[in-house]
Amino acid sequence: MRIFKKTAAVILAIMMFMSLAGCGNNKAPVSNDSSDTGTDEKSKSIYVGFVQVGAESDWRMANTKSMQETFTEAKGYKFEMVDAQQKTDKQITAIRDFIQKDVDYIVLAPNTEAGWDTVLGEAKAAGIPVIIVDRMIQTNDNSLFTAWVGSNFKQEGYDAVTALENVLKSKGIPDTQEINIVTLQGTMGSSAQIGRTDGFAEKMAAHKNWKMLDKQSGDFTQEKGQEVMESFLKSYPDIDVVISENDNMSFGAVKAIKAAGKTCGPKGDITIVSFDAVHAAFEAMIAGDIDVDVECNPLHGPRVEKLIKALEAGESVDKIAYVDEDVFYAKDAASIIGKRAY
Ligand code: GYE
């Protein structure tokens, strides 16, 4: 009885397979006509697999939105995104999945800089071009990626020093007075953290009166930024300046400062220098909480599309492209906020 059941199941499975595979003689012949929809249509769309860092900040959300709004079905793209929750190993797995799916392009926003050679070598062997956005990777083999577009993070660090010089001057603080600084760093080992930390350190060396009391990572999130700031405030009673390597950590820092009964911003005791210049940071500047913001532009969708279009047309593209960025002071925020795109 059991054997009979098994045999019947096998026969049924074979019959189902044959009918699915179009082996029955009641099927219309398979058409080679290009007007045929289905697989032909599908093969015409460009399949883009986007490996995103996470959803840790306003900047990141604007970056995701820019990609999603660019690579639409209506424009002929098949777009898939993986949110790696700020984990580099999740990003590596996501790349391997996209290789398996045989996407046309892999777009990678690397969480941290190190450790990409093996998996990008696999993408290269599979013939899939990799476009890197936002942060960069560390590699000795530039053939592992086709192009990169993002920000000059070291320049942003330099700009933060100039911004702080200007703010201190406008607050009437003399160059002889000791300035105690703490830094809320981004995700350690990410280009945005490395560039901003190093750029700031390099240029601040010219100011003998500036003292870096401490640096610690708040992982680019408001929650951790607030936590680290709370511990800084407990350890150091005389903080003059917070360098916060992104806006969301600044929002956390402002909360911690106020909760500790201290003041910040243009009229406050503690100066806050922030990075990104997202919409909510303009609001915080208008509210008088943040002094100055070094811009970082997240709108990479159209830039990546331009690269893909050029590659599709067989044109060569720039290997490295930096985005232009500005610096915004609290006093100008109200007149600029209306023009901001993110
Ligand atoms: O500053 C931060 C985000 O890599 C430039 O990542 C990006 C940074 C940005 O989480 O807000």
Short mmCIF file of C-alpha atoms and ligand atoms in Angstrom, two decimals:
data_model
loop_
_atom_site.label_atom_id
_atom_site.label_comp_id
_atom_site.label_asym_id
_atom_site.label_seq_id
_atom_site.Cartn_x
_atom_site.Cartn_y
_atom_site.Cartn_z
CA MET A 1 0.00 0.00 0.00
CA ARG A 2 2.79 2.38 0.95
CA ILE A 3 4.72 1.49 -2.20
CA PHE A 4 1.63 2.14 -4.34
CA LYS A 5 1.15 5.55 -2.71
CA LYS A 6 4.78 6.45 -3.33
CA THR A 7 4.62 5.40 -7.00
CA ALA A 8 1.41 7.37 -7.51
CA ALA A 9 3.03 10.45 -5.98
CA VAL A 10 6.05 10.13 -8.28
CA ILE A 11 3.83 9.75 -11.38
CA LEU A 12 1.78 12.78 -10.30
CA ALA A 13 4.94 14.84 -9.78
CA ILE A 14 6.24 13.87 -13.24
CA MET A 15 2.91 14.81 -14.83
CA MET A 16 2.87 18.16 -13.06
CA PHE A 17 6.45 18.87 -14.10
CA MET A 18 5.70 18.00 -17.74
CA SER A 19 2.67 20.27 -17.84
CA LEU A 20 4.62 23.13 -16.21
CA ALA A 21 7.49 22.66 -18.65
CA GLY A 22 5.03 22.91 -21.53
CA CYS A 23 5.44 19.26 -22.65
CA GLY A 24 1.71 18.65 -23.10
CA ASN A 25 0.48 18.67 -26.73
CA ASN A 26 -2.40 21.05 -25.93
CA LYS A 27 0.14 23.95 -25.56
CA ALA A 28 0.62 26.69 -28.10
CA PRO A 29 4.12 26.68 -29.65
CA VAL A 30 6.69 28.82 -27.81
CA SER A 31 7.04 32.12 -29.58
CA ASN A 32 10.35 33.75 -30.48
CA ASP A 33 8.56 36.91 -31.49
CA SER A 34 10.16 39.97 -29.80
CA SER A 35 6.70 41.39 -29.12
CA ASP A 36 6.26 38.52 -26.70
CA THR A 37 6.10 39.89 -23.14
CA GLY A 38 7.21 37.92 -20.06
CA THR A 39 10.89 36.97 -20.04
CA ASP A 40 11.84 39.28 -22.92
CA GLU A 41 10.48 42.34 -21.11
CA LYS A 42 12.21 41.27 -17.93
CA SER A 43 15.57 40.82 -19.58
CA LYS A 44 15.37 44.39 -20.90
CA SER A 45 15.22 45.95 -17.43
CA ILE A 46 18.47 46.73 -15.66
CA TYR A 47 18.77 44.79 -12.43
CA VAL A 48 20.44 46.86 -9.69
CA GLY A 49 21.27 45.33 -6.30
CA PHE A 50 21.94 47.97 -3.65
CA VAL A 51 23.81 47.01 -0.48
CA GLN A 52 22.94 49.75 2.00
CA VAL A 53 24.65 50.41 5.36
CA GLY A 54 21.48 50.61 7.44
CA ALA A 55 18.88 53.12 8.59
CA GLU A 56 20.95 54.77 11.32
CA SER A 57 20.48 58.45 10.47
CA ASP A 58 18.47 61.08 8.61
CA TRP A 59 21.32 61.22 6.10
CA ARG A 60 21.00 57.49 5.46
CA MET A 61 17.22 57.71 5.03
CA ALA A 62 17.66 60.50 2.47
CA ASN A 63 20.26 58.39 0.69
CA THR A 64 17.96 55.36 0.54
CA LYS A 65 15.07 57.51 -0.71
CA SER A 66 17.27 58.99 -3.44
CA MET A 67 18.19 55.50 -4.67
CA GLN A 68 14.61 54.19 -4.50
CA GLU A 69 13.22 57.21 -6.33
CA THR A 70 15.86 56.92 -9.04
CA PHE A 71 15.79 53.21 -9.83
CA THR A 72 12.09 52.77 -10.53
CA GLU A 73 10.33 50.09 -12.54
CA ALA A 74 8.80 52.83 -14.70
CA LYS A 75 12.29 53.85 -15.78
CA GLY A 76 13.22 50.28 -16.64
CA TYR A 77 15.00 49.14 -13.50
CA LYS A 78 14.61 46.17 -11.29
CA PHE A 79 15.84 47.46 -7.93
CA GLU A 80 16.51 45.49 -4.80
CA MET A 81 18.01 46.86 -1.59
CA VAL A 82 19.47 45.10 1.43
CA ASP A 83 19.61 47.02 4.73
CA ALA A 84 22.68 45.58 6.46
CA GLN A 85 21.89 47.08 9.87
CA GLN A 86 25.38 48.61 10.12
CA LYS A 87 27.03 45.17 9.88
CA THR A 88 29.84 44.69 7.38
CA ASP A 89 29.42 40.89 7.39
CA LYS A 90 25.74 41.28 6.44
CA GLN A 91 26.87 43.39 3.50
CA ILE A 92 29.28 40.68 2.36
CA THR A 93 26.46 38.10 2.46
CA ALA A 94 24.21 40.50 0.53
CA ILE A 95 26.83 40.86 -2.22
CA ARG A 96 27.07 37.08 -2.52
CA ASP A 97 23.26 36.87 -2.83
CA PHE A 98 23.28 39.48 -5.58
CA ILE A 99 26.00 37.54 -7.41
CA GLN A 100 23.79 34.42 -7.17
CA LYS A 101 20.87 36.41 -8.56
CA ASP A 102 23.10 37.55 -11.42
CA VAL A 103 22.21 41.24 -11.07
CA ASP A 104 23.50 43.66 -13.72
CA TYR A 105 25.09 46.06 -11.22
CA ILE A 106 25.97 45.91 -7.55
CA VAL A 107 25.88 49.28 -5.79
CA LEU A 108 27.72 49.14 -2.48
CA ALA A 109 27.70 51.70 0.36
CA PRO A 110 30.39 50.05 2.50
CA ASN A 111 29.87 50.18 6.25
CA THR A 112 33.58 50.02 7.06
CA GLU A 113 36.64 50.29 4.82
CA ALA A 114 38.50 47.02 5.37
CA GLY A 115 37.97 43.47 4.15
CA TRP A 116 36.36 43.73 0.73
CA ASP A 117 38.91 42.11 -1.58
CA THR A 118 37.60 38.54 -1.48
CA VAL A 119 33.92 39.24 -2.09
CA LEU A 120 34.54 41.95 -4.67
CA GLY A 121 36.89 39.51 -6.39
CA GLU A 122 33.92 37.13 -6.59
CA ALA A 123 31.75 39.85 -8.16
CA LYS A 124 34.51 40.60 -10.65
CA ALA A 125 34.86 36.91 -11.55
CA ALA A 126 31.10 36.80 -12.14
CA GLY A 127 31.43 39.81 -14.48
CA ILE A 128 29.22 42.07 -12.35
CA PRO A 129 30.34 45.73 -12.16
CA VAL A 130 30.45 47.19 -8.66
CA ILE A 131 29.72 50.88 -8.10
CA ILE A 132 30.70 52.16 -4.65
CA VAL A 133 28.81 55.09 -3.13
CA ASP A 134 29.19 57.26 -0.04
CA ARG A 135 32.01 55.63 1.98
CA MET A 136 35.08 54.04 0.43
CA ILE A 137 36.90 50.70 0.71
CA GLN A 138 40.55 49.97 1.39
CA THR A 139 42.13 47.93 -1.39
CA ASN A 140 45.31 47.61 -3.40
CA ASP A 141 43.34 46.42 -6.41
CA ASN A 142 41.34 49.21 -8.05
CA SER A 143 39.99 46.81 -10.65
CA LEU A 144 37.64 45.44 -7.97
CA PHE A 145 35.25 48.34 -8.48
CA THR A 146 34.14 50.24 -11.55
CA ALA A 147 33.54 53.66 -10.02
CA TRP A 148 33.07 55.46 -6.72
CA VAL A 149 31.01 58.55 -5.93
CA GLY A 150 30.86 60.18 -2.52
CA SER A 151 32.16 62.88 -0.21
CA ASN A 152 35.65 64.07 0.61
CA PHE A 153 35.45 63.29 4.31
CA LYS A 154 38.91 64.60 5.14
CA GLN A 155 37.98 67.91 3.55
CA GLU A 156 34.87 67.91 5.73
CA GLY A 157 37.15 67.51 8.78
CA TYR A 158 39.26 70.47 7.58
CA ASP A 159 36.08 72.50 7.03
CA ALA A 160 34.97 71.76 10.60
CA VAL A 161 38.16 73.40 11.91
CA THR A 162 37.55 76.55 9.85
CA ALA A 163 33.91 76.51 10.98
CA LEU A 164 34.94 76.30 14.65
CA GLU A 165 37.49 79.12 14.20
CA ASN A 166 34.68 81.31 12.83
CA VAL A 167 32.20 80.39 15.56
CA LEU A 168 34.70 81.04 18.37
CA LYS A 169 35.55 84.39 16.81
CA SER A 170 31.87 85.33 16.54
CA LYS A 171 31.41 84.39 20.21
CA GLY A 172 34.25 86.76 21.08
CA ILE A 173 36.48 84.01 22.50
CA PRO A 174 40.15 85.03 22.27
CA ASP A 175 42.74 82.73 20.68
CA THR A 176 44.61 82.60 23.99
CA GLN A 177 41.78 80.96 25.94
CA GLU A 178 41.94 77.20 26.40
CA ILE A 179 39.20 75.42 24.42
CA ASN A 180 38.19 71.98 25.67
CA ILE A 181 36.85 69.74 22.92
CA VAL A 182 35.18 66.32 22.85
CA THR A 183 34.34 64.34 19.72
CA LEU A 184 31.41 62.04 19.06
CA GLN A 185 32.79 59.80 16.35
CA GLY A 186 30.86 57.87 13.74
CA THR A 187 31.10 54.13 13.13
CA MET A 188 34.75 53.26 13.75
CA GLY A 189 36.56 52.21 10.59
CA SER A 190 34.06 53.88 8.26
CA SER A 191 35.42 56.44 5.79
CA ALA A 192 33.11 59.12 7.17
CA GLN A 193 34.56 58.61 10.66
CA ILE A 194 38.18 58.25 9.54
CA GLY A 195 38.14 61.29 7.26
CA ARG A 196 36.33 63.61 9.67
CA THR A 197 38.42 62.56 12.69
CA ASP A 198 41.75 62.76 10.84
CA GLY A 199 40.95 65.94 8.95
CA PHE A 200 39.95 67.71 12.16
CA ALA A 201 43.00 66.45 14.08
CA GLU A 202 45.37 67.53 11.31
CA LYS A 203 44.14 71.12 11.11
CA MET A 204 43.44 71.63 14.81
CA ALA A 205 47.16 71.10 15.50
CA ALA A 206 47.68 74.72 14.42
CA HIS A 207 45.68 75.86 17.46
CA LYS A 208 47.83 75.40 20.52
CA ASN A 209 44.95 76.46 22.79
CA TRP A 210 42.56 73.75 21.47
CA LYS A 211 42.61 70.62 23.60
CA MET A 212 40.94 67.34 22.59
CA LEU A 213 39.73 65.90 25.91
CA ASP A 214 38.21 62.72 24.52
CA LYS A 215 36.88 60.94 21.43
CA GLN A 216 34.36 58.12 21.42
CA SER A 217 32.07 56.48 18.91
CA GLY A 218 28.31 57.06 18.98
CA ASP A 219 27.95 54.89 15.86
CA PHE A 220 26.14 57.67 13.95
CA THR A 221 22.90 57.21 15.95
CA GLN A 222 21.02 59.67 18.14
CA GLU A 223 20.66 57.16 20.97
CA LYS A 224 24.35 56.31 21.23
CA GLY A 225 25.35 59.92 20.66
CA GLN A 226 23.26 60.87 23.68
CA GLU A 227 24.74 58.06 25.79
CA VAL A 228 28.33 59.00 24.98
CA MET A 229 27.62 62.68 25.58
CA GLU A 230 26.11 61.87 28.98
CA SER A 231 29.29 60.07 29.99
CA PHE A 232 31.48 62.90 28.62
CA LEU A 233 29.51 65.41 30.71
CA LYS A 234 30.06 63.31 33.81
CA SER A 235 33.81 62.92 33.19
CA TYR A 236 34.56 66.47 32.05
CA PRO A 237 32.84 69.38 33.80
CA ASP A 238 34.38 72.00 31.49
CA ILE A 239 33.52 71.04 27.89
CA ASP A 240 33.53 74.04 25.51
CA VAL A 241 33.02 72.32 22.16
CA VAL A 242 31.42 69.14 20.82
CA ILE A 243 32.51 67.90 17.41
CA SER A 244 29.75 65.54 16.40
CA GLU A 245 30.48 63.49 13.29
CA ASN A 246 26.83 63.44 12.23
CA ASP A 247 23.60 65.33 12.90
CA ASN A 248 21.75 62.52 14.65
CA MET A 249 24.49 62.23 17.29
CA SER A 250 24.25 66.03 17.66
CA PHE A 251 20.53 65.70 18.40
CA GLY A 252 21.41 63.18 21.12
CA ALA A 253 24.16 65.46 22.45
CA VAL A 254 21.78 68.44 22.68
CA LYS A 255 19.39 66.31 24.78
CA ALA A 256 22.20 65.19 27.08
CA ILE A 257 23.51 68.75 27.51
CA LYS A 258 20.07 70.13 28.36
CA ALA A 259 19.35 67.24 30.75
CA ALA A 260 22.62 68.07 32.53
CA GLY A 261 21.37 71.64 33.03
CA LYS A 262 23.86 73.12 30.56
CA THR A 263 23.29 75.21 27.45
CA CYS A 264 24.52 74.89 23.87
CA GLY A 265 24.36 76.61 20.50
CA PRO A 266 25.18 80.20 19.47
CA LYS A 267 23.97 81.68 22.76
CA GLY A 268 24.93 78.73 24.97
CA ASP A 269 28.01 77.56 26.84
CA ILE A 270 28.85 74.58 24.63
CA THR A 271 29.50 75.04 20.92
CA ILE A 272 28.25 72.24 18.66
CA VAL A 273 29.89 71.59 15.31
CA SER A 274 27.94 69.00 13.34
CA PHE A 275 28.15 67.15 10.02
CA ASP A 276 25.54 66.27 7.34
CA ALA A 277 23.26 69.38 7.37
CA VAL A 278 20.00 67.44 7.12
CA HIS A 279 16.67 69.24 7.39
CA ALA A 280 16.21 68.55 11.13
CA ALA A 281 19.67 70.02 11.78
CA PHE A 282 18.60 73.28 10.12
CA GLU A 283 15.64 73.27 12.50
CA ALA A 284 18.05 72.71 15.41
CA MET A 285 20.20 75.63 14.21
CA ILE A 286 17.10 77.84 13.98
CA ALA A 287 16.11 76.70 17.49
CA GLY A 288 19.56 77.81 18.67
CA ASP A 289 20.90 74.35 19.59
CA ILE A 290 23.59 73.73 16.95
CA ASP A 291 26.20 76.34 15.94
CA VAL A 292 27.39 75.18 12.55
CA ASP A 293 26.94 72.25 10.17
CA VAL A 294 29.38 70.87 7.60
CA GLU A 295 27.33 69.59 4.69
CA CYS A 296 27.43 66.01 3.41
CA ASN A 297 25.26 65.33 0.38
CA PRO A 298 23.31 62.02 0.36
CA LEU A 299 21.52 62.38 -2.98
CA HIS A 300 23.53 59.75 -4.85
CA GLY A 301 20.70 58.08 -6.79
CA PRO A 302 20.91 60.29 -9.90
CA ARG A 303 24.73 60.16 -9.79
CA VAL A 304 24.75 56.37 -9.80
CA GLU A 305 22.16 56.31 -12.58
CA LYS A 306 24.36 58.57 -14.70
CA LEU A 307 27.24 56.14 -14.23
CA ILE A 308 25.07 53.14 -15.14
CA LYS A 309 23.71 54.87 -18.25
CA ALA A 310 27.23 55.69 -19.40
CA LEU A 311 28.38 52.12 -18.80
CA GLU A 312 25.35 50.76 -20.65
CA ALA A 313 26.28 53.00 -23.59
CA GLY A 314 29.79 51.57 -23.52
CA GLU A 315 31.31 54.87 -22.41
CA SER A 316 34.10 55.18 -19.89
CA VAL A 317 33.34 56.79 -16.52
CA ASP A 318 35.37 58.65 -13.90
CA LYS A 319 36.76 56.20 -11.41
CA ILE A 320 36.46 58.64 -8.49
CA ALA A 321 33.97 61.51 -8.25
CA TYR A 322 33.62 63.85 -5.27
CA VAL A 323 30.46 65.76 -4.48
CA ASP A 324 30.56 69.56 -3.85
CA GLU A 325 29.67 70.54 -0.31
CA ASP A 326 29.12 73.65 1.78
CA VAL A 327 29.18 74.81 5.43
CA PHE A 328 26.12 76.39 7.09
CA TYR A 329 26.03 78.64 10.17
CA ALA A 330 23.07 78.98 12.58
CA LYS A 331 22.61 82.67 11.73
CA ASP A 332 21.85 81.80 8.07
CA ALA A 333 19.76 78.67 8.71
CA ALA A 334 16.30 80.31 8.58
CA SER A 335 16.91 81.81 5.15
CA ILE A 336 18.36 78.57 3.72
CA ILE A 337 16.11 75.84 5.15
CA GLY A 338 13.43 76.30 2.48
CA LYS A 339 15.92 75.52 -0.29
CA ARG A 340 17.22 72.27 1.21
CA ALA A 341 16.47 69.07 -0.67
CA TYR A 342 17.00 66.70 2.28
O1 GYE B 1 27.37 61.33 7.80
C1 GYE B 1 25.94 59.68 8.66
C2 GYE B 1 25.56 58.36 8.13
O2 GYE B 1 28.57 57.79 5.40
C3 GYE B 1 28.35 60.07 4.94
O3 GYE B 1 26.70 57.92 7.45
C4 GYE B 1 27.76 58.88 5.58
C5 GYE B 1 27.46 59.03 7.05
C6 GYE B 1 26.64 60.23 7.46
O4 GYE B 1 25.06 57.51 9.05
O5 GYE B 1 24.85 60.43 9.08
#
